[in-house]
mmCIF file of C-alpha atoms and ligand atoms in Angstrom:
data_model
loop_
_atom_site.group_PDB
_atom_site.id
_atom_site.type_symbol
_atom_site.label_atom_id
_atom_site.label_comp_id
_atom_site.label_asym_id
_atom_site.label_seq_id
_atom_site.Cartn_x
_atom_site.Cartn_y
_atom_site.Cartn_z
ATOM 1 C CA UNK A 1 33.662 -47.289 33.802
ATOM 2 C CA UNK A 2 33.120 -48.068 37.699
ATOM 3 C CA UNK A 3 29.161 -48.550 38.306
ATOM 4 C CA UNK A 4 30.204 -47.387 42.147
ATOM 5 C CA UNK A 5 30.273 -44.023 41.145
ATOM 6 C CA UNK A 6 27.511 -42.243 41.286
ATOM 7 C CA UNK A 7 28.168 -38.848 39.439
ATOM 8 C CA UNK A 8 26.346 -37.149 37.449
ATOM 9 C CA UNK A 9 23.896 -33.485 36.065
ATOM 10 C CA UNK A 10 20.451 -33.142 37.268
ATOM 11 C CA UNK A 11 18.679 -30.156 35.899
ATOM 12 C CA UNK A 12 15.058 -29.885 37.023
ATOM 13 C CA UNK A 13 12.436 -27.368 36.698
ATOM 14 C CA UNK A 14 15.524 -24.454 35.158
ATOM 15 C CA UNK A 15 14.403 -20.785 34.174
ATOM 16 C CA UNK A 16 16.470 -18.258 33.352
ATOM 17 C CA UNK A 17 15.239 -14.520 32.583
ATOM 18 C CA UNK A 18 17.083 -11.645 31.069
ATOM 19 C CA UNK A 19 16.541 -8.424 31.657
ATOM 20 C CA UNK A 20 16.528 -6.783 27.662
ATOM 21 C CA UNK A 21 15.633 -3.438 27.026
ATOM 22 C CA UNK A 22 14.162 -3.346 30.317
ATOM 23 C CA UNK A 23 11.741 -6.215 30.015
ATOM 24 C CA UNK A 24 12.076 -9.104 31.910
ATOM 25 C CA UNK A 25 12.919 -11.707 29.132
ATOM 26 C CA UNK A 26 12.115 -15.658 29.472
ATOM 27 C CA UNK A 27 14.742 -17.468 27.844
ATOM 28 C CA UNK A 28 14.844 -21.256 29.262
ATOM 29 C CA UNK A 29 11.746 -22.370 30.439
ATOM 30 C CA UNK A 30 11.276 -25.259 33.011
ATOM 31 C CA UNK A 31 14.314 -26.954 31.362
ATOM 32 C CA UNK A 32 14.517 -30.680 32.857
ATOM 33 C CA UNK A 33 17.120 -32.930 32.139
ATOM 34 C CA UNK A 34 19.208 -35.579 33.753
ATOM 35 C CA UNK A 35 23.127 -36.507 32.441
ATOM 36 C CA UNK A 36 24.747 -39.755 33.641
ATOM 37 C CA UNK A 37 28.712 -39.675 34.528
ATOM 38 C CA UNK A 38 30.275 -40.850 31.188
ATOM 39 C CA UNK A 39 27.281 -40.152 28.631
ATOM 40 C CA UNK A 40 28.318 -37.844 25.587
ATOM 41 C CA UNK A 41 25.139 -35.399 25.136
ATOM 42 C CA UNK A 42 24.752 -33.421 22.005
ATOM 43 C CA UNK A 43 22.546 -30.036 22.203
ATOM 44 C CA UNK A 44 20.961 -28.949 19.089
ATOM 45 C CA UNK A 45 18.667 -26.458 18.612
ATOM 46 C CA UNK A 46 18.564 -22.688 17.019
ATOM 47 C CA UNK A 47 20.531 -19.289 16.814
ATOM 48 C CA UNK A 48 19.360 -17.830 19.992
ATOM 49 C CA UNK A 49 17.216 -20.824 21.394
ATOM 50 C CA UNK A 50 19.543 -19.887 24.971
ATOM 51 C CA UNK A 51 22.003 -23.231 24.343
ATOM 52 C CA UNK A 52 24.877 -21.459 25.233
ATOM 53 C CA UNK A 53 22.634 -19.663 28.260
ATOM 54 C CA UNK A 54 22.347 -23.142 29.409
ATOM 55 C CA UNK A 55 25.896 -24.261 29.304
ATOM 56 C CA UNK A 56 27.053 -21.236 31.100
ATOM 57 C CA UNK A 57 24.461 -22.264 33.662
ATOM 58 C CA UNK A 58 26.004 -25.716 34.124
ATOM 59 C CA UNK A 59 29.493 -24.491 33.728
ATOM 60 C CA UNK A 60 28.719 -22.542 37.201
ATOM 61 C CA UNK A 61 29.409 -18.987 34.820
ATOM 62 C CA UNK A 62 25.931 -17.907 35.913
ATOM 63 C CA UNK A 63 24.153 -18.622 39.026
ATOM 64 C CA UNK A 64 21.313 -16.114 38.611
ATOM 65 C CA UNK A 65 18.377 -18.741 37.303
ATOM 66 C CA UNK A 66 15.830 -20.736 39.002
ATOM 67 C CA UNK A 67 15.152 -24.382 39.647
ATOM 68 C CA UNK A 68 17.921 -26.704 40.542
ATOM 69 C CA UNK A 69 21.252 -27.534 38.861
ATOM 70 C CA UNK A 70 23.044 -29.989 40.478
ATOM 71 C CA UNK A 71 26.290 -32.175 39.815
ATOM 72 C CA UNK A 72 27.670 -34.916 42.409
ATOM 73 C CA UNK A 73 24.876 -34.186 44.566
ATOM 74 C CA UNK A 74 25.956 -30.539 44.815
ATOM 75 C CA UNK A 75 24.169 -27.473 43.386
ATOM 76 C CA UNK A 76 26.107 -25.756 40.928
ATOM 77 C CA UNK A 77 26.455 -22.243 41.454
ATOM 78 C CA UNK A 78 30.421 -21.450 40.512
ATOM 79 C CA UNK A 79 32.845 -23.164 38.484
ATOM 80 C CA UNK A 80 34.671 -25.977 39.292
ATOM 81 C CA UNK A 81 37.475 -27.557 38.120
ATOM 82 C CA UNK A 82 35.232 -30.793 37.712
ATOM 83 C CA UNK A 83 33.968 -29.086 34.876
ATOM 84 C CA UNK A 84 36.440 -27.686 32.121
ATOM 85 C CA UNK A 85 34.596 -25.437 28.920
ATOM 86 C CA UNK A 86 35.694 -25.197 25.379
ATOM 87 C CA UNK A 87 34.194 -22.172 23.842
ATOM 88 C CA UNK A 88 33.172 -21.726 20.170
ATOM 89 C CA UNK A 89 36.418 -19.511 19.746
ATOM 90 C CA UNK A 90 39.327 -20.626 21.317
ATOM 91 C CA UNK A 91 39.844 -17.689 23.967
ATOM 92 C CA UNK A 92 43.828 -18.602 23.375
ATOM 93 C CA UNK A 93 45.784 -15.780 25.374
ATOM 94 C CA UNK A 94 47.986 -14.638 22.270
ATOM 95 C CA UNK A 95 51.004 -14.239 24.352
ATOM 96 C CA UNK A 96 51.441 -17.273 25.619
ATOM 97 C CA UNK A 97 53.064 -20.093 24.203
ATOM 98 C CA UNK A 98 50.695 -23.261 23.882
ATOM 99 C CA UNK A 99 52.572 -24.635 26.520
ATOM 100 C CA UNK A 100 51.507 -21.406 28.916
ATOM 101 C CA UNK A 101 48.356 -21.690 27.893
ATOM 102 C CA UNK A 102 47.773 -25.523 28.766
ATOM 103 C CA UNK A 103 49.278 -24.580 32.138
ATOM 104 C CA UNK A 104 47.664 -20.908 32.360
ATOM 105 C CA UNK A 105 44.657 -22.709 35.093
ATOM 106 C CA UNK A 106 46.922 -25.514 36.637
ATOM 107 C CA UNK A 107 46.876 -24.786 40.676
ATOM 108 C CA UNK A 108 49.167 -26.312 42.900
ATOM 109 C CA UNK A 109 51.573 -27.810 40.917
ATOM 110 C CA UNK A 110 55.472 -27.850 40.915
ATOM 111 C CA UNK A 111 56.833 -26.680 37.232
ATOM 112 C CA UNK A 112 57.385 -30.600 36.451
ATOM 113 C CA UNK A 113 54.015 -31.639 37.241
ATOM 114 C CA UNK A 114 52.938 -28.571 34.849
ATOM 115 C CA UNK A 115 55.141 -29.660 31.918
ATOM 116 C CA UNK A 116 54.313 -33.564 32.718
ATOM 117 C CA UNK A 117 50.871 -32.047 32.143
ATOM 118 C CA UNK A 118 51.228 -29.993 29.248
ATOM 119 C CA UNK A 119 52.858 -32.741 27.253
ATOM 120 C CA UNK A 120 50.386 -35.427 28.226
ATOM 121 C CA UNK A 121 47.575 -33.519 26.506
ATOM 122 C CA UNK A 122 49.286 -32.032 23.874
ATOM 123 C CA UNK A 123 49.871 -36.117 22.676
ATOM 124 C CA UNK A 124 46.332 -36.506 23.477
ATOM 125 C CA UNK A 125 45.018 -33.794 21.252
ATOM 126 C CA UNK A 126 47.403 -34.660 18.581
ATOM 127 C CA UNK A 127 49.906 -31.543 19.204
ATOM 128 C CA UNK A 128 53.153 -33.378 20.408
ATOM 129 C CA UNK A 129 56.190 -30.690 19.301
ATOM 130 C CA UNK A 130 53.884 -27.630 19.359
ATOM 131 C CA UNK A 131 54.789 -26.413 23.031
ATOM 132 C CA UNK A 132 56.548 -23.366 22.248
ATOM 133 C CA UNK A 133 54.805 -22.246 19.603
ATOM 134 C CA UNK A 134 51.985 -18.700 19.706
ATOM 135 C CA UNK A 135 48.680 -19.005 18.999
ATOM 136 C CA UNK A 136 49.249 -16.716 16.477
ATOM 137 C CA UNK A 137 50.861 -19.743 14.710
ATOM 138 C CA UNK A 138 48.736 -22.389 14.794
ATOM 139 C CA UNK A 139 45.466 -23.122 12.129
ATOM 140 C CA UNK A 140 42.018 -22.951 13.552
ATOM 141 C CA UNK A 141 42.020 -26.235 14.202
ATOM 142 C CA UNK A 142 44.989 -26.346 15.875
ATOM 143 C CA UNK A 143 43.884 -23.632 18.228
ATOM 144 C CA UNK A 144 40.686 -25.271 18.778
ATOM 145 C CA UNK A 145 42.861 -28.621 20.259
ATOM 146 C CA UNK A 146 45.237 -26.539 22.332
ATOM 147 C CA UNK A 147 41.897 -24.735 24.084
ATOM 148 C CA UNK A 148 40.501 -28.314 24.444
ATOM 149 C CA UNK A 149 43.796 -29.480 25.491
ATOM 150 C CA UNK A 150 43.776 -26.711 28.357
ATOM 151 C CA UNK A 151 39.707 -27.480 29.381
ATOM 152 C CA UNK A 152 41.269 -31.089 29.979
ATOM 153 C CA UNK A 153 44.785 -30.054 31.985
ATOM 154 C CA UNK A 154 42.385 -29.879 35.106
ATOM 155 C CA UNK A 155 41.443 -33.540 34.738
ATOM 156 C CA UNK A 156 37.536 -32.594 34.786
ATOM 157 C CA UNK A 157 34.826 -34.700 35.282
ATOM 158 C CA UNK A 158 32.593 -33.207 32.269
ATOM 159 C CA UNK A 159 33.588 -31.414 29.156
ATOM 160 C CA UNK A 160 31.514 -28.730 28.287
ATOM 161 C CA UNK A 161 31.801 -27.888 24.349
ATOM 162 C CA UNK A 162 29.690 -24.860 22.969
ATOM 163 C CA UNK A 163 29.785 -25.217 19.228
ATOM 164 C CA UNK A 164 34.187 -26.287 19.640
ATOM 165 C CA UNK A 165 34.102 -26.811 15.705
ATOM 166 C CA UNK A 166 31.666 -24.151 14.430
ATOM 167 C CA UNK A 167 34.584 -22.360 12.594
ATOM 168 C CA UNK A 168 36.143 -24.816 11.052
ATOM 169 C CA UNK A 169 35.985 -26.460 7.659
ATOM 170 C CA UNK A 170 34.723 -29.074 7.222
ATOM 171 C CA UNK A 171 37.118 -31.724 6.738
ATOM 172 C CA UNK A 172 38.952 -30.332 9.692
ATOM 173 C CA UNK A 173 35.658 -30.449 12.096
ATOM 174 C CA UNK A 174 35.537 -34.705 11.007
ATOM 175 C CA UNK A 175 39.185 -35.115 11.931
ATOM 176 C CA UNK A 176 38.080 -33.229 15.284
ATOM 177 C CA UNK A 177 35.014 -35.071 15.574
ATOM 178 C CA UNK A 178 37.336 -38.018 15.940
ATOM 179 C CA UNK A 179 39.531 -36.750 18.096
ATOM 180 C CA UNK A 180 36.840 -35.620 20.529
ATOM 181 C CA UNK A 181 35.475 -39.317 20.350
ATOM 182 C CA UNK A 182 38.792 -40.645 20.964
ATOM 183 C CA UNK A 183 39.217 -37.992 24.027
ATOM 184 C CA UNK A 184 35.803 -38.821 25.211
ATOM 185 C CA UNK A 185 36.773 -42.576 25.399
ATOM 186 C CA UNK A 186 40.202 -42.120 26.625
ATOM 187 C CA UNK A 187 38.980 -40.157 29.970
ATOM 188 C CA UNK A 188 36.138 -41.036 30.336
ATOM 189 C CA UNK A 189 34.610 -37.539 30.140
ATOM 190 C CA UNK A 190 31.002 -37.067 30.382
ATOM 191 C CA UNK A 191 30.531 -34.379 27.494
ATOM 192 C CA UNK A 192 27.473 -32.336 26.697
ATOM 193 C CA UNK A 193 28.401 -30.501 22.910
ATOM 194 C CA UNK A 194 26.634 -27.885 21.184
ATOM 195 C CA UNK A 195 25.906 -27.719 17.874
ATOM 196 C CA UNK A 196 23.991 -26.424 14.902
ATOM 197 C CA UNK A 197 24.922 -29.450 12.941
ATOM 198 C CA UNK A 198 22.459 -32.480 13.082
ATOM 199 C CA UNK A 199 24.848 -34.976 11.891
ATOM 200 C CA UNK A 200 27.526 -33.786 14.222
ATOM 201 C CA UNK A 201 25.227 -33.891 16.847
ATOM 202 C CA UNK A 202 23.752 -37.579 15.513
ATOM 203 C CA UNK A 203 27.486 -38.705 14.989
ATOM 204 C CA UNK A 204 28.747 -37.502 18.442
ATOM 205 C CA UNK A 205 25.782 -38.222 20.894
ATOM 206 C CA UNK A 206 24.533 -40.987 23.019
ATOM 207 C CA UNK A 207 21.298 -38.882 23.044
ATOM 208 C CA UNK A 208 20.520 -35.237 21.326
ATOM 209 C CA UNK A 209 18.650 -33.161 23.144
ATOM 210 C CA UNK A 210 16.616 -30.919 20.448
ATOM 211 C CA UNK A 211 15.595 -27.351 21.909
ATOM 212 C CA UNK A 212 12.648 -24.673 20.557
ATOM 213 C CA UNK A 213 12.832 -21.627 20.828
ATOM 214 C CA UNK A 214 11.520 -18.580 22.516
ATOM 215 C CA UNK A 215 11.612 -19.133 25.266
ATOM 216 C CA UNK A 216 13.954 -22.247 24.964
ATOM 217 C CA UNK A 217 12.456 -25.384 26.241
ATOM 218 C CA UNK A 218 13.810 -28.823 25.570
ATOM 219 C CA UNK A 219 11.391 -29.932 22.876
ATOM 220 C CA UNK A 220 12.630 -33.904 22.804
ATOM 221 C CA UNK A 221 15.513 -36.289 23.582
ATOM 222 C CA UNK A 222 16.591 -38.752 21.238
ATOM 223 C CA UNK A 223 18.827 -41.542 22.011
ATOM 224 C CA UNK A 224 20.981 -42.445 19.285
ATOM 225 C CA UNK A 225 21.371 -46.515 19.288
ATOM 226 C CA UNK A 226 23.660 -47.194 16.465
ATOM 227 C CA UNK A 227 27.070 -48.445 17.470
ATOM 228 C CA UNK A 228 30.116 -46.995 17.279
ATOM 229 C CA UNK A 229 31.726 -46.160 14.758
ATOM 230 C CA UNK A 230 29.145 -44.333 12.837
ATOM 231 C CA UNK A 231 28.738 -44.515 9.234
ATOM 232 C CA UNK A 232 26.665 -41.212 8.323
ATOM 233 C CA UNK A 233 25.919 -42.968 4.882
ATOM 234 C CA UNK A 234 24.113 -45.726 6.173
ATOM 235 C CA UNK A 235 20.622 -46.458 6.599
ATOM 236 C CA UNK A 236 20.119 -46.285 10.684
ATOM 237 C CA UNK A 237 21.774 -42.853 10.514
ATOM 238 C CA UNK A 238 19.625 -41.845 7.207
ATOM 239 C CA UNK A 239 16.331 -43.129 9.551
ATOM 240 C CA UNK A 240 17.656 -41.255 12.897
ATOM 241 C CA UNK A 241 18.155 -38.173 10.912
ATOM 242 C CA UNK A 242 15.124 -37.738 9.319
ATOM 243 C CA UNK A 243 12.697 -37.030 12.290
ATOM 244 C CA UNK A 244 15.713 -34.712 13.536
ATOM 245 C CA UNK A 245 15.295 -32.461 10.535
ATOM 246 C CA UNK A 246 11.531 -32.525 10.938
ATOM 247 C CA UNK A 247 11.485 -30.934 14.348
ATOM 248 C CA UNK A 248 13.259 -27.896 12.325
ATOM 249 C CA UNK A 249 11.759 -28.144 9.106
ATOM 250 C CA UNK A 250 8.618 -29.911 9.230
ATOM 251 C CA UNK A 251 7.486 -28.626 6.158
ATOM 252 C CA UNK A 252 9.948 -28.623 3.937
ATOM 253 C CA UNK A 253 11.788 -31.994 1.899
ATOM 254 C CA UNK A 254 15.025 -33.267 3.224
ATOM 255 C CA UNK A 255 17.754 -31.853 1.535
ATOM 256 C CA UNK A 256 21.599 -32.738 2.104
ATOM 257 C CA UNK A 257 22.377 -29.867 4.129
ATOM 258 C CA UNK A 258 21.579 -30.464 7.647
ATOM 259 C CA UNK A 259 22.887 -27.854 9.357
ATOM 260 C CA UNK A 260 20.504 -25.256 10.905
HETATM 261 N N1 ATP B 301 23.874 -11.429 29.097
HETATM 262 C C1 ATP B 301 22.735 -11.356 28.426
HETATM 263 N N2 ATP B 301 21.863 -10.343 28.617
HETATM 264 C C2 ATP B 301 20.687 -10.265 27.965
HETATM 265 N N3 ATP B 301 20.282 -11.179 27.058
HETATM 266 C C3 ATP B 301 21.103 -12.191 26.790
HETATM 267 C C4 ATP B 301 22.370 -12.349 27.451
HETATM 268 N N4 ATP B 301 22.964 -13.469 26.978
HETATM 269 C C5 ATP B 301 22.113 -14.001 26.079
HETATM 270 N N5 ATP B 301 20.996 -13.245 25.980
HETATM 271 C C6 ATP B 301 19.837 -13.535 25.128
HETATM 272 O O1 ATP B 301 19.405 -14.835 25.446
HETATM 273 C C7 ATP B 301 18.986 -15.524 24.266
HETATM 274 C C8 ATP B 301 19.722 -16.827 24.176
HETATM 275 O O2 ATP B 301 21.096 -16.566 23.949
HETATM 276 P P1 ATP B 301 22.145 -17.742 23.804
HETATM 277 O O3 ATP B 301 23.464 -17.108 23.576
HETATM 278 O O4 ATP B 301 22.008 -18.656 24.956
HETATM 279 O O5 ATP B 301 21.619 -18.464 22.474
HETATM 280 P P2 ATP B 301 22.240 -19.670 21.654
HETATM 281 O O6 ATP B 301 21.206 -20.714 21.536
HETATM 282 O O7 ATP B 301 23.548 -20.039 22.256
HETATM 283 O O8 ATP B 301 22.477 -19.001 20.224
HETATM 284 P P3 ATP B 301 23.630 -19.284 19.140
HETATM 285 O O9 ATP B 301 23.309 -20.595 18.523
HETATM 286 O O10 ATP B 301 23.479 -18.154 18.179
HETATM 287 O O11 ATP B 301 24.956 -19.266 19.840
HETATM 288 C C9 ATP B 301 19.228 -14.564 23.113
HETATM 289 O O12 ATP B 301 17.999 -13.958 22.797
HETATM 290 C C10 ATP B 301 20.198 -13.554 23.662
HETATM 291 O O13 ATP B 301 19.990 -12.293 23.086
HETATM 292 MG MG1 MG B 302 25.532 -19.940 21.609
#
């Protein structure tokens, strides 16, 4: 990756309020947190902490918060193509093919560009063959790569991923833990990922930012040094996991199900 360019997400000093039930709400609270070009970020924190308030935020979906947000230099306050989003569910449009759907966002672009497109990503995210096929035929996990697939088709800087595997089983979400490595690498994406899962989030991330609740704040930011690839049976994971779960569960013993 060049070292000439200087990209990047600088949040500083973020609050965003709802209004609920006519009460001004706080829901992130002086939220600061910078994102080099290239890092892979895991979120963890919560039902309800305002993760997915946050990603919306960076994603340029909602430009009603204060503070500064700012990518390339540039405040963020509408979506860009520099930033592509793959939701929790797969927002598929049922009828198009996956081909379509890849396409659906592609501006500017002569019908062989589109298809030059469409097949380079469907190889990418393991779909080669599947081009004509409906959502309605695919798995969940198949779904889940073409909607990644299409957050990619705009070549974006940063991949933003709000819990991508949260419906899936779990052999399925390690296969697309891998793939999402793999992805990562290949373009190198900067990706900030959302999840309830601490080992995903350990596995995944360069750092994992841990968030509290009510109003959401960023409660700490641990960088995960173990090399790549992971083993989550071995001892550095074991160690990096551990103060992880205490942040949620401080007084309870560590069990084998880390997901919160
Ligand atoms: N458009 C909205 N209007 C009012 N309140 C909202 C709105 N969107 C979210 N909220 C509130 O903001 C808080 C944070 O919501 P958010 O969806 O960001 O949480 P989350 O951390 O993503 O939760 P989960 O893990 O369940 O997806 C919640 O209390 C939610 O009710
Ligand atoms: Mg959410």
């Amino acid at each position: 990756m060049s070292e000439s360019i200087q990209t990047g997400i600088s949040i500083k000093n973020l609050n965003k309020k709802f209004i609920i039930d006519k009460e001004e709400v706080s829901i992130l609270e002086n939220i600061n947190l910078d994102i080099k070009q290239g890092e892979f970020i895991s979120i963890i924190g919560s039902s309800g902490c305002g993760k997915s308030t946050l990603l919306r935020i960076i994603a340029g979906l909602d430009n009603d918060y204060e503070g500064t947000v700012v990518m390339d230099g540039e405040s963020i306050l509408k979506p860009s193509l520099k930033r592509g989003v793959a939701f929790q569910e797969h927002r598929l449009f049922p009828w198009l093919t996956v081909s379509d759907n890849i396409s659906f966002g592609l501006r500017n672009k002569s019908s062989e560009e589109k298809q030059d497109i469409v097949k380079q990503h469907l190889e990418l995210v393991g779909l080669k063959g599947f081009e004509n096929a409906y959502p309605s035929q695919l798995s969940g996990g198949m779904s889940q790569r073409v909607s990644i697939a299409r957050a990619l088709a705009n070549d974006p800087e940063v991949l933003l991923m709000d819990e991508p595997f949260g419906a899936l089983d779990a052999l399925t979400r390690i296969q697309m833990q891998e793939e999402c490595l793999k992805i990562w690498k290949t373009k190198k994406l900067t990706i900030i990922f959302i999840t309830h899962d601490i080992d995903e989030a350990i596995y995944l991330g360069d750092k994992v930012v841990i968030m509290s609740q009510r109003p959401g704040k960023i409660k700490k930011v641990i960088p995960i040094e173990i090399g790549r690839p992971r083993e989550r049976n071995s001892y550095d994971f074991s160690e990096i996991r551990k103060p992880i779960y205490k942040e949620f569960f401080s007084d309870k013993k560590e069990t084998f199900y880390y997901t919160i």
